[in-house]
Short mmCIF file of C-alpha atoms in Angstrom, two decimals:
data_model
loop_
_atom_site.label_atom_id
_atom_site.label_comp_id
_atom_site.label_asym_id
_atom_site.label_seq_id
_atom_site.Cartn_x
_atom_site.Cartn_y
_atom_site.Cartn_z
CA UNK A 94 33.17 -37.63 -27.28
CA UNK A 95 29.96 -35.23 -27.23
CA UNK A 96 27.76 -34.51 -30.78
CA UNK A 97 26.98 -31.09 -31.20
CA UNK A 98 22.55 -30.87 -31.38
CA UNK A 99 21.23 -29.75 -34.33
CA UNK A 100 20.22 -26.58 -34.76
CA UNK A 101 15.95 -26.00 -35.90
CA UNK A 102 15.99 -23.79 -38.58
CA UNK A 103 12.57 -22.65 -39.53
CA UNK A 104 11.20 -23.43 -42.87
CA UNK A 105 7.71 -22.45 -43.27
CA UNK A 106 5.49 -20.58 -41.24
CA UNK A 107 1.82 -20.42 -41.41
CA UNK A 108 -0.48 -18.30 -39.54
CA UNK A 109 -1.77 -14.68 -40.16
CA UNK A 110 -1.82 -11.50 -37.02
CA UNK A 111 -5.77 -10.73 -37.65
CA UNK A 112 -5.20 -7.60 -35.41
CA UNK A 113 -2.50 -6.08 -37.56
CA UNK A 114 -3.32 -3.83 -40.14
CA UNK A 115 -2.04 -4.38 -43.74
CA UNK A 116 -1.53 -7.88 -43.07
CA UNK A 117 -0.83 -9.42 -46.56
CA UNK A 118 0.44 -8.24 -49.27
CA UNK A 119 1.47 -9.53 -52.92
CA UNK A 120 4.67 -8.29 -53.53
CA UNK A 121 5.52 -10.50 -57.11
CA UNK A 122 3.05 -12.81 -58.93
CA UNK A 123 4.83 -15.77 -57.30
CA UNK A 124 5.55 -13.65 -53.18
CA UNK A 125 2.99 -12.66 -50.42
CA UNK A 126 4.43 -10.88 -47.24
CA UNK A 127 2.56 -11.39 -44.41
CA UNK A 128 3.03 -11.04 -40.17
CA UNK A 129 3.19 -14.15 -38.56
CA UNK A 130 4.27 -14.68 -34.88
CA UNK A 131 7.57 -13.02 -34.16
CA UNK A 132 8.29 -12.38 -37.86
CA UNK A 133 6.96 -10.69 -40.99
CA UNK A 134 6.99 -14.16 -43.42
CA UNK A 135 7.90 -13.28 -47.68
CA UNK A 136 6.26 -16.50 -48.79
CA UNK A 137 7.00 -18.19 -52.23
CA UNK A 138 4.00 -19.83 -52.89
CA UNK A 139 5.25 -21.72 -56.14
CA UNK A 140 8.23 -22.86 -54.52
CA UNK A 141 7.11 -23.22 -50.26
CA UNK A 142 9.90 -20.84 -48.98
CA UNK A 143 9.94 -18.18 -47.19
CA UNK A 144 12.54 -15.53 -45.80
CA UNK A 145 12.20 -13.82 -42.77
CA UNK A 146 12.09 -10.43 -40.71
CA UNK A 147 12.56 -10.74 -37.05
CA UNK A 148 10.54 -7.80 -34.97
CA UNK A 149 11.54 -6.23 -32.03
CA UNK A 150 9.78 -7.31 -28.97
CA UNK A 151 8.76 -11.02 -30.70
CA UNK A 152 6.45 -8.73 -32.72
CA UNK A 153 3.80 -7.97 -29.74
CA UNK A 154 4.31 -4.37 -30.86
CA UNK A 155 3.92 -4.28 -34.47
CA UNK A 156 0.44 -2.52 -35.72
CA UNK A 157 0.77 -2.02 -39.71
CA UNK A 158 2.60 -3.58 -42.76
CA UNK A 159 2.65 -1.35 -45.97
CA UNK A 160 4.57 -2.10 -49.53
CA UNK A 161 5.51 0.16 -51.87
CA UNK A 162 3.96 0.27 -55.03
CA UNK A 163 7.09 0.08 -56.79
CA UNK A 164 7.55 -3.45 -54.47
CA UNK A 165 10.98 -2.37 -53.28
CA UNK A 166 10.08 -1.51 -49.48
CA UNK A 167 8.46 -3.47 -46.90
CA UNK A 168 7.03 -0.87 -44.19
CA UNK A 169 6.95 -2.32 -40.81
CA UNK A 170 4.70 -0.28 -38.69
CA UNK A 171 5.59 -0.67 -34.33
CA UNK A 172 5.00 1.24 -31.21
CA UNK A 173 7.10 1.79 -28.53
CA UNK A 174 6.26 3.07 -24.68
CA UNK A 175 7.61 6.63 -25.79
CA UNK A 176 6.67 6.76 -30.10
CA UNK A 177 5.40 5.21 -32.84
CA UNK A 178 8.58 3.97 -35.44
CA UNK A 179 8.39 3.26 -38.82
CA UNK A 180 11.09 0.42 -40.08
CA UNK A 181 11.78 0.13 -43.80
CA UNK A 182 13.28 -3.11 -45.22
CA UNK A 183 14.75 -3.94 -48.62
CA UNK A 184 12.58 -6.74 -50.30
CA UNK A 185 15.41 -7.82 -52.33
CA UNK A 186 17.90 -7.84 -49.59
CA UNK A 187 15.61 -8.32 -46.39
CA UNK A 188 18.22 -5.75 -44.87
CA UNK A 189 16.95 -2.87 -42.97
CA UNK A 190 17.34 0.59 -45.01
CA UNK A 191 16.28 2.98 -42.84
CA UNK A 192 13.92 3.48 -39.34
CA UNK A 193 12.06 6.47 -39.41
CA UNK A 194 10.81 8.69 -35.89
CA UNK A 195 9.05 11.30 -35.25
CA UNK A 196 10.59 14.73 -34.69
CA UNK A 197 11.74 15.50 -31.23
CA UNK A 198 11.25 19.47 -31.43
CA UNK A 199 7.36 19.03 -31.67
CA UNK A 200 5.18 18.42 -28.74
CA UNK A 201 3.70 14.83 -30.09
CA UNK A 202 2.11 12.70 -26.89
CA UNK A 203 0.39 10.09 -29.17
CA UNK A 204 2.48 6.51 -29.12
CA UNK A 205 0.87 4.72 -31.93
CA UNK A 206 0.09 5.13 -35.93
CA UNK A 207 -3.38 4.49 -36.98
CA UNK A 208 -2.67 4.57 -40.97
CA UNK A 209 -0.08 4.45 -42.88
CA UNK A 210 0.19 4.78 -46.76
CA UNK A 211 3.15 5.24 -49.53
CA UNK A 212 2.72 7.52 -52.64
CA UNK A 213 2.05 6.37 -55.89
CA UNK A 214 5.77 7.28 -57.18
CA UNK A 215 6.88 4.93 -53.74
CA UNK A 216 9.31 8.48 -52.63
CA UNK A 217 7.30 9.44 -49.76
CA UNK A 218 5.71 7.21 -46.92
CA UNK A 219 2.63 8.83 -44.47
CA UNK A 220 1.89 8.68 -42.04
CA UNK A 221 -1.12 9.39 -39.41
CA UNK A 222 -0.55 9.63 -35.46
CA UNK A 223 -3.70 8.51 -33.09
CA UNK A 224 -5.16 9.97 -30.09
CA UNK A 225 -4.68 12.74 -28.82
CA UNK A 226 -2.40 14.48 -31.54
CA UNK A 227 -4.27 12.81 -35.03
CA UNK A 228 -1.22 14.51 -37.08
CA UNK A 229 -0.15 13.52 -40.73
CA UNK A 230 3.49 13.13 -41.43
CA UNK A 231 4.96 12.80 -44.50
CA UNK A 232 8.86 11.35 -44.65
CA UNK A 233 11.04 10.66 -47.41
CA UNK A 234 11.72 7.23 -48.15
CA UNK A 235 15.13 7.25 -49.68
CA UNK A 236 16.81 10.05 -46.62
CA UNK A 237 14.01 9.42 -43.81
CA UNK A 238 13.71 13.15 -43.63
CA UNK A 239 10.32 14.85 -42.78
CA UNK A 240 9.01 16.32 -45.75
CA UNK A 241 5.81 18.09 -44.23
CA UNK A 242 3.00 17.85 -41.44
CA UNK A 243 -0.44 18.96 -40.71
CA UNK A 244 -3.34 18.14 -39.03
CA UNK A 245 -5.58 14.80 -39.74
CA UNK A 246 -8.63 14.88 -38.01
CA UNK A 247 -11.12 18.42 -38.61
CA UNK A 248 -9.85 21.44 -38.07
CA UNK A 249 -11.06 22.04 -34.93
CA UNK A 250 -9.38 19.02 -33.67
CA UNK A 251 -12.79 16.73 -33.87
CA UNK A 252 -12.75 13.39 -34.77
CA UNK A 253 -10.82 10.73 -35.52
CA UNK A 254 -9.01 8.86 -38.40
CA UNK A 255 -8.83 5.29 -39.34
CA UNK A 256 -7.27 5.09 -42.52
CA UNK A 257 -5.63 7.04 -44.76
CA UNK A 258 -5.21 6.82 -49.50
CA UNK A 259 -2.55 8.40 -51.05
CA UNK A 260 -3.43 9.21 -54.53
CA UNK A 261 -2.88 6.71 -57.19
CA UNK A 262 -1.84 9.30 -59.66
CA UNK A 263 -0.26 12.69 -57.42
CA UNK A 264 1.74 12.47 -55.08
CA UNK A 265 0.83 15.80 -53.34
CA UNK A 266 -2.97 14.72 -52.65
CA UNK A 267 -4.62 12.13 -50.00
CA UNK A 268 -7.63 11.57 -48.40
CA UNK A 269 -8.48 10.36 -44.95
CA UNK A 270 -11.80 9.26 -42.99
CA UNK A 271 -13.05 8.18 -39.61
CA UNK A 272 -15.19 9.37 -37.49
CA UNK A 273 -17.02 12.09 -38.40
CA UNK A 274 -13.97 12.86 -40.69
CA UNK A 275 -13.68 13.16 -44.56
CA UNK A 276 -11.20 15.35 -45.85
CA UNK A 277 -9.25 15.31 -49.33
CA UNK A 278 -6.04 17.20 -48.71
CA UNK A 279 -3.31 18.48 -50.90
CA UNK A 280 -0.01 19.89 -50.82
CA UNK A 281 1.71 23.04 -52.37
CA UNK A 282 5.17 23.89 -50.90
CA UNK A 283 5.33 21.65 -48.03
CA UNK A 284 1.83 22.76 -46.94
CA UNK A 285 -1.56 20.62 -46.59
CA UNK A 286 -4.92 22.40 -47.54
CA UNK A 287 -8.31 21.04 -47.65
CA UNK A 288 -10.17 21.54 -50.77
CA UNK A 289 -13.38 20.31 -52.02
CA UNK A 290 -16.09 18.58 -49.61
CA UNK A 291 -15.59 20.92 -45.51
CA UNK A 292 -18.93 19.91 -43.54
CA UNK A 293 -19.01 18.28 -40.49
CA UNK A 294 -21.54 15.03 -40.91
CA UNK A 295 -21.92 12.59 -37.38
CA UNK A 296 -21.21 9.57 -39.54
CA UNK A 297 -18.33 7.06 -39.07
CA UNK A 298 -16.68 6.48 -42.59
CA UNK A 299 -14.91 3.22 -42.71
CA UNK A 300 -13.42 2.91 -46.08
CA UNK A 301 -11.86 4.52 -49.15
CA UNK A 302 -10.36 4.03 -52.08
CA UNK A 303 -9.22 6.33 -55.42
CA UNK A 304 -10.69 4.87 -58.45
CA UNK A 305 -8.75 7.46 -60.30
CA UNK A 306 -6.96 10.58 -60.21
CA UNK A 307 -9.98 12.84 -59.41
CA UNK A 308 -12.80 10.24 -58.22
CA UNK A 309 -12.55 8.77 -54.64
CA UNK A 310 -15.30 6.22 -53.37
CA UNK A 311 -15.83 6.34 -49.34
CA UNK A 312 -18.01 3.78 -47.74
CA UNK A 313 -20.18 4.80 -44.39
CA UNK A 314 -20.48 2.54 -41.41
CA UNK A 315 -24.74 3.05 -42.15
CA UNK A 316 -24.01 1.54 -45.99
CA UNK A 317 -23.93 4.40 -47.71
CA UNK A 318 -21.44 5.16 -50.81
CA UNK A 319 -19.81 8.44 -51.75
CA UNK A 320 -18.64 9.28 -55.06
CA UNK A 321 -16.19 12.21 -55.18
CA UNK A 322 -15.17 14.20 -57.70
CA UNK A 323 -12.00 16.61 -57.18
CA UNK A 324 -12.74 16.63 -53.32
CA UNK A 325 -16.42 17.33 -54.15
CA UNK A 326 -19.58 14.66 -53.50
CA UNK A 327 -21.11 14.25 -57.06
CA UNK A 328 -23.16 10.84 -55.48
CA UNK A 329 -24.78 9.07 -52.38
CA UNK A 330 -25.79 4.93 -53.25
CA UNK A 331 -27.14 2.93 -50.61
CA UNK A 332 -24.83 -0.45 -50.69
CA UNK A 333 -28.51 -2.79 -49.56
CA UNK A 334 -30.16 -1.39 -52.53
CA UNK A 335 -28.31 -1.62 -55.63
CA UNK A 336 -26.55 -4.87 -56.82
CA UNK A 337 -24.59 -2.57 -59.27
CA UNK A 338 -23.70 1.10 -59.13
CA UNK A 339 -24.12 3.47 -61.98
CA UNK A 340 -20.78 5.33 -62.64
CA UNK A 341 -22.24 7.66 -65.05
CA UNK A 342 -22.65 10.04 -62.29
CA UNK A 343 -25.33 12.75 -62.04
CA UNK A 344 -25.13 15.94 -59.82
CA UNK A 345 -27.00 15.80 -56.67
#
């Protein structure tokens, strides 16, 4: 007479992947979603459970994890020897909706994603390719199509981008910074433009964020603080000197 073993069913994992981008967010008052191990964890804090979604390759491979504002889609963010692939899950279901891939008719050599952002309105999901391409696609979230593409970086291919802010209030404008690169983009019939702030600065920006529709604040890697307005610098602070900033802006 044998006894079947019983089978180890994990419960709760702890942990956090330091090196992944994105690595926690809240997606209810009472749910974080966070990589851990082989798995992205959606932890119940109130109640200590969790569900689960396994990655491919025990999750050596995954760089970013976005969420939708509207909390419906979990973005998990991999590369692969050959191309970067975008997975999106249901975070009702945990089922896998869709994987989105970059377009095989377009000479793309880069293998990884080095941002990653959704709209505002959670329809469209962007993305931004690294070295040597630095190319921003934007795909549909509901069909996976590619809605539209352009360059990242300057337009003389300089630079390079770190992270990428959709804006919180249009869905056709973004910014992204890096090295030596600030531009504030927007699109008009499937094409990106720059508008606003075009010089070339040797400074490493290494943060953004909208604080509305037409102001964006970028941080500098030499503590410095931008203010825009509609693409254009209307402020420079100095984050060691001031304890508070001023918003009641003043033209330079």
């Amino acid at each position: 007479m044998t006894s079947s073993l019983p089978i180890l069913v994990p419960r709760l994992i702890g942990g956090l992947e330091t090196n992944v981008k994105g690595n926690i967010h809240f997606l209810s008052d009472d749910e974080v979603v966070y990589p851990v191990g082989s798995v992205v964890a959606i932890h119940n804090y109130h109640e200590k459970k969790q569900k689960f979604i396994k990655l491919s390759e025990k999750g050596k491979n995954l760089t970013h994890v976005a969420v939708s504002p509207d909390k419906k889609l979990i973005a998990v963010v991999e590369t692969t020897d050959k191309y970067p692939i975008v997975t999106l899950w249901c975070s009702e279901t945990y089922k896998k909706k869709r994987t989105l891939t970059l377009p095989t008719d377009k000479d793309i050599i880069a293998n990884r994603y080095v941002a990653v952002d959704f709209t505002y309105n959670s329809k469209n999901i962007i993305v931004v390719t690294g070295e040597p391409d630095w190319s921003l696609y934007c795909f549909k979230c509901d069909k996976g199509r590619l809605e539209s593409f352009a360059r990242a970086n300057n337009s003389n291919n300089t630079g390079t981008v770190s992270q990428l802010a959709c804006n919180p209030n249009d869905a056709n404008q973004l910014a992204v910074i890096g090295e030596t690169v600030l531009r504030c983009l927007g699109c008009t019939d499937y094409t990106w433009r720059q508008f606003g702030y075009n010089k070339f600065d040797p400074v490493t920006y290494t943060s953004c964020c909208w604080l509305s529709q037409d102001r964006l604040m970028v941080g500098s890697s030499k503590g410095k603080i931008l203010i825009l307005e509609v693409g254009e610098v209307r402020a420079i602070f100095h984050a060691m000197d001031l304890p508070i900033i001023n918003m009641k802006l003043k033209e330079e």
